[in-house]
GROMACS .gro file of C-alpha atoms in nm:
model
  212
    1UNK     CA    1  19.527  -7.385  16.597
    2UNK     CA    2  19.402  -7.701  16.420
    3UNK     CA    3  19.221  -7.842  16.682
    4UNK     CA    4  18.895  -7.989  16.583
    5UNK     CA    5  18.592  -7.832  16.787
    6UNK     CA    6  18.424  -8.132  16.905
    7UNK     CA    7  18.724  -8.228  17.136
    8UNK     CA    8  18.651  -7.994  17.316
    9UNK     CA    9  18.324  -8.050  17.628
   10UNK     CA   10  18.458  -7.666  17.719
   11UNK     CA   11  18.650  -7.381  17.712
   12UNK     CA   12  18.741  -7.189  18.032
   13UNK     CA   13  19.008  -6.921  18.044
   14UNK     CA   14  19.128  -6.662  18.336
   15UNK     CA   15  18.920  -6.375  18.102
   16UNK     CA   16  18.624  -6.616  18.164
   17UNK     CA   17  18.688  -6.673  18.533
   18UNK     CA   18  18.713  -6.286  18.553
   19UNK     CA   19  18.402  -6.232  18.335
   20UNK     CA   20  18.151  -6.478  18.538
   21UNK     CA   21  18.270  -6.311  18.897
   22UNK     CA   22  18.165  -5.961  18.755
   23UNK     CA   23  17.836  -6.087  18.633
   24UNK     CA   24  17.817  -6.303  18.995
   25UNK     CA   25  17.850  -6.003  19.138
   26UNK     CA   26  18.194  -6.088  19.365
   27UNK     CA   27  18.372  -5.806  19.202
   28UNK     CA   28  18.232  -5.462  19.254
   29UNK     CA   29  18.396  -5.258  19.050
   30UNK     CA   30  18.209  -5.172  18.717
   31UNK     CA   31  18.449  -4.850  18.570
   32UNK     CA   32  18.724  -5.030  18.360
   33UNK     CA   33  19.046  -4.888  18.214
   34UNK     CA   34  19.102  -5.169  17.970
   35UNK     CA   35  19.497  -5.238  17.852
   36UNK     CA   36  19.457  -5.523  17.578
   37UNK     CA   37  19.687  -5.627  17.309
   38UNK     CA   38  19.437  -5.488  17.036
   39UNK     CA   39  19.191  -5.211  17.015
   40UNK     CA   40  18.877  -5.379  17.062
   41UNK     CA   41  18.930  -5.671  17.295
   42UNK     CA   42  18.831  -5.506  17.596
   43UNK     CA   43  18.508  -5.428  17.439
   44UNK     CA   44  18.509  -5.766  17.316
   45UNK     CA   45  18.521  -5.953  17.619
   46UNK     CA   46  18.313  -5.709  17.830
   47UNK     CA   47  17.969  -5.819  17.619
   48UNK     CA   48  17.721  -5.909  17.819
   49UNK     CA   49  17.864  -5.744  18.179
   50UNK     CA   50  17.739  -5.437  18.326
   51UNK     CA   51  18.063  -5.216  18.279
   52UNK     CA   52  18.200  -4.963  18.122
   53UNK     CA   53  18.504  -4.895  17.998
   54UNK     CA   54  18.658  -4.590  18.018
   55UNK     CA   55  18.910  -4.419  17.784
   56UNK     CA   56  19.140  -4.244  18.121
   57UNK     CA   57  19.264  -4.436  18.423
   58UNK     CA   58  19.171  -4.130  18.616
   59UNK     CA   59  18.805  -4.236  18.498
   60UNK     CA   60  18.817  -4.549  18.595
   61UNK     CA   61  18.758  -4.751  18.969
   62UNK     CA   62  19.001  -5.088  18.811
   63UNK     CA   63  19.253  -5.144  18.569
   64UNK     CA   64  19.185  -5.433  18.367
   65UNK     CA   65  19.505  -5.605  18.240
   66UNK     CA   66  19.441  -5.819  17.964
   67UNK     CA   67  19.696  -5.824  17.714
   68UNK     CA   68  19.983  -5.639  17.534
   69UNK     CA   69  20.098  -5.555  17.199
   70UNK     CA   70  20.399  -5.733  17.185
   71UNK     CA   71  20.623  -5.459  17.082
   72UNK     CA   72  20.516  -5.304  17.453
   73UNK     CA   73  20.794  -5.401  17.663
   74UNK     CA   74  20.769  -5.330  18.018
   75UNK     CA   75  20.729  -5.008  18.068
   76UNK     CA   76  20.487  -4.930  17.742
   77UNK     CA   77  20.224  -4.870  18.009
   78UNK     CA   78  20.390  -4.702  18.318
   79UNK     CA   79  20.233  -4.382  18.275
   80UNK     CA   80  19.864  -4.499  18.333
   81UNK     CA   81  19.977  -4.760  18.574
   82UNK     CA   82  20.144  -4.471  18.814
   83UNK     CA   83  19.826  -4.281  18.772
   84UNK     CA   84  19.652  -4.606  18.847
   85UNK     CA   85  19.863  -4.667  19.187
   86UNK     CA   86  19.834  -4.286  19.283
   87UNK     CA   87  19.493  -4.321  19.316
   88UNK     CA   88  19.525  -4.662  19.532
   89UNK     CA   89  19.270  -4.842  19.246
   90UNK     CA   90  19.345  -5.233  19.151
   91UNK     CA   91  19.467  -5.391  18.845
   92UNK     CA   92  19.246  -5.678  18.766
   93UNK     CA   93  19.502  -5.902  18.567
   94UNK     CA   94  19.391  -6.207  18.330
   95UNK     CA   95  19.692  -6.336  18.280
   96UNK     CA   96  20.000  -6.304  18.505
   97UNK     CA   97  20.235  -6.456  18.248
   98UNK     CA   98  20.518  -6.253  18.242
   99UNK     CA   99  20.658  -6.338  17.904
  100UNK     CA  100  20.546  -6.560  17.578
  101UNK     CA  101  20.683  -6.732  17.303
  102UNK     CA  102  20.642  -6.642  16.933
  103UNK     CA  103  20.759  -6.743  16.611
  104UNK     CA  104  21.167  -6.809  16.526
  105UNK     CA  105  21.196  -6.765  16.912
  106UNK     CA  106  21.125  -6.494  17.014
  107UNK     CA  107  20.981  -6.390  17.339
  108UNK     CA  108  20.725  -6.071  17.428
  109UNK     CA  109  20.662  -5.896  17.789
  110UNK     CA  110  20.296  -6.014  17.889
  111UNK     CA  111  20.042  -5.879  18.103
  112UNK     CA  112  20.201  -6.027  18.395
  113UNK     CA  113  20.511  -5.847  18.436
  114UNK     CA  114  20.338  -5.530  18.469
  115UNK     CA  115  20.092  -5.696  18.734
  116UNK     CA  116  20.401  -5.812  18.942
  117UNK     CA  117  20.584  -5.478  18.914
  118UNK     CA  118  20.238  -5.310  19.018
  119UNK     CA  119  20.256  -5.537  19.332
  120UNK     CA  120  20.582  -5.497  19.412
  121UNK     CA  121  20.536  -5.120  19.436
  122UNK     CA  122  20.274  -5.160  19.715
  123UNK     CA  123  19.937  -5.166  19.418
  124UNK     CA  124  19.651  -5.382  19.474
  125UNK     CA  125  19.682  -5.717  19.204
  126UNK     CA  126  19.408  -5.938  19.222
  127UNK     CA  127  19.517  -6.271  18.983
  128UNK     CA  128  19.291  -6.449  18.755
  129UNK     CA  129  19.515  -6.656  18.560
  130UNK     CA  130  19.779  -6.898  18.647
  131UNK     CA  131  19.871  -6.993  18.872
  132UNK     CA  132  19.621  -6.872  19.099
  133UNK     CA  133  19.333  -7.039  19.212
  134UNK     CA  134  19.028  -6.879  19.015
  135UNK     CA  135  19.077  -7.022  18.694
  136UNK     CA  136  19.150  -7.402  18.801
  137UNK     CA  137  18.816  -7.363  19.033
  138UNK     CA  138  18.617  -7.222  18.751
  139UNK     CA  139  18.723  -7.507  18.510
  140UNK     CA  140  18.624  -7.731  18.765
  141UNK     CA  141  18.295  -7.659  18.832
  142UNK     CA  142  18.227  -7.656  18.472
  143UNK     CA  143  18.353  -7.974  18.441
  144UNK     CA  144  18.183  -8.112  18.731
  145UNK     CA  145  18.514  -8.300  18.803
  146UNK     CA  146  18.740  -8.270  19.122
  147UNK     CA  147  19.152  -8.218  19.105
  148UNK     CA  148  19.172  -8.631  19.096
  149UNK     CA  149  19.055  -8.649  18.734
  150UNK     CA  150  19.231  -8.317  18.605
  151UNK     CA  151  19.556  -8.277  18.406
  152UNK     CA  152  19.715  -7.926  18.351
  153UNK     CA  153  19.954  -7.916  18.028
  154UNK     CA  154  20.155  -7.653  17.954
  155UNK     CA  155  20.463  -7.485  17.930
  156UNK     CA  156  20.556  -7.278  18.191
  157UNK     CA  157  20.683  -7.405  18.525
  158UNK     CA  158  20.599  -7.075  18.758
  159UNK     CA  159  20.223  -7.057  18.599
  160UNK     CA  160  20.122  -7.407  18.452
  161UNK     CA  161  20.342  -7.644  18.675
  162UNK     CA  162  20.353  -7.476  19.000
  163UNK     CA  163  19.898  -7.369  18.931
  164UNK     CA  164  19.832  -7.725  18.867
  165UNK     CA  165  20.020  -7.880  19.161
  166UNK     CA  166  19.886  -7.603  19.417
  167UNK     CA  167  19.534  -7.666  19.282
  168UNK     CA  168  19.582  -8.067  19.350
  169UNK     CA  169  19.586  -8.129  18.967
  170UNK     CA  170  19.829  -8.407  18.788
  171UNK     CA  171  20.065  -8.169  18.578
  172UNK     CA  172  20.275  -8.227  18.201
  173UNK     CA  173  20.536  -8.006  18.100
  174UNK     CA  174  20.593  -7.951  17.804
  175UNK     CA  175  20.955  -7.860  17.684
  176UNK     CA  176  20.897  -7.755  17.331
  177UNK     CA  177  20.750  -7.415  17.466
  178UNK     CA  178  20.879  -7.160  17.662
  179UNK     CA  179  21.217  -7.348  17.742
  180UNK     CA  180  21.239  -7.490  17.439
  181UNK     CA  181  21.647  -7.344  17.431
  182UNK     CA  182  21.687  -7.487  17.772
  183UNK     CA  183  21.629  -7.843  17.623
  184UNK     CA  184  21.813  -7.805  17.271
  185UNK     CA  185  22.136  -8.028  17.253
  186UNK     CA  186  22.043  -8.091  17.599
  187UNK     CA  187  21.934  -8.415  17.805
  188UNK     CA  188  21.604  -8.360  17.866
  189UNK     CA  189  21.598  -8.479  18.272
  190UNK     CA  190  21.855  -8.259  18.366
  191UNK     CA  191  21.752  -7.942  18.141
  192UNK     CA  192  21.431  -8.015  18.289
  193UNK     CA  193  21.587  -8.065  18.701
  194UNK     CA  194  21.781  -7.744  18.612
  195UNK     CA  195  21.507  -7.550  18.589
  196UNK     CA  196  21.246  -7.688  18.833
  197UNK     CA  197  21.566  -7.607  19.073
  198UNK     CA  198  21.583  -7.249  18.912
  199UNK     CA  199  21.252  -7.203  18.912
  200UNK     CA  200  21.201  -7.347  19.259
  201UNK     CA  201  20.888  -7.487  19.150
  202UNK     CA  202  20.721  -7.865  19.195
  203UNK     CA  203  20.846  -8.124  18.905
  204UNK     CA  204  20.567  -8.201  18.682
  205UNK     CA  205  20.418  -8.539  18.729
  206UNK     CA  206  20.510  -8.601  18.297
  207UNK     CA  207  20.651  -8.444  18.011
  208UNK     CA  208  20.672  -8.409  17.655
  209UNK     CA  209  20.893  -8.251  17.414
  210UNK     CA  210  20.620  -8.072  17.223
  211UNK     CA  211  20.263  -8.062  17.185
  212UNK     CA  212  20.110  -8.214  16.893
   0.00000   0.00000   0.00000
């Protein structure tokens, strides 16, 4: 993405978080059926761990929800996800976005649309990404730094915004992402009050209009 290596002290995602709780031991389940937005990530990301994934849900004791294909829509998985539910097992979910941008605009289903719609028909979800608190905690004891030196930046209200605040971190929008076609033509404080109020989220502590 251009960024230069050495600005970096580290790198922490919700994968991660996941990752270092199965090798801590505080999540039992080692059978995985991995959904990913390539062939290979699950494998990928699992180095290291004492798993296996497994090619059948009926195989496997979690479903680990880690990305899409972004021609998937929403139901591009509902088959293996009703098997999943059936047999009562959880989705471990990486990142409960439910959508993303992409180039000229566009915007793809993510992992967390399934994860909610899992939920909402009575499955077992258990979060890892924003805005949930295992990822912000994870970051910060890498850091070694409380909430009162921490900035989230990002640009989704429900996950970056609303994580942030709830894990007592200061918090910059920005509006060149994910609402970027609330905030064309627009003034930029009320595009940005309409949504918070849509959203029914906190209001960022700052924003910017992109992120360069």
């Amino acid at each position: 993405m251009g960024f230069e290596p050495g600005l970096f002290e580290a790198v922490m995602t919700s994968g991660e978080a996941l990752w270092q709780d199965i090798d801590g031991g505080r999540v039992r389940e080692r059978r995985l059926f991995a959904i990913e937005r390539a062939d290979g990530d699950g494998a990928a990301w699992a180095t290291g761990l004492d798993v296996t994934l497994v090619a059948k849900v009926e195989e496997a004791e979690a479903v680990l929800l880690m990305g899409l294909p972004d021609d998937a829509g929403e139901t591009g998985y509902a088959e293996p996800l009703q098997t999943a539910r059936a047999r009562d097992i959880p989705v471990l979910c990486t990142n409960p976005d439910r959508a993303a941008p992409r180039a000229n605009g566009k915007v793809v289903v993510s992992p967390g649309a399934l994860a909610h719609a899992y939920a909402e028909a009575g499955g077992r979800v258990r979060f890892y990404g924003k805005p949930h608190g295992p990822v912000f905690r994870a970051l910060e004891a890498r850091l070694g730094a409380g909430p009162d030196r921490l900035l989230m930046v990002g640009d989704s209200l429900e996950h970056d915004i609303a994580g942030g605040h709830a894990a007592g971190w200061s918090t910059a929008f920005v509006q060149g992402g994910l609402h970027a076609a609330a905030f064309s033509g627009a003034d930029p404080d009320a595009a940005l009050a309409a949504l918070v109020a849509g959203a029914g989220t906190p209001s960022p502590d700052y924003a910017l209009a992109r992120l360069e």
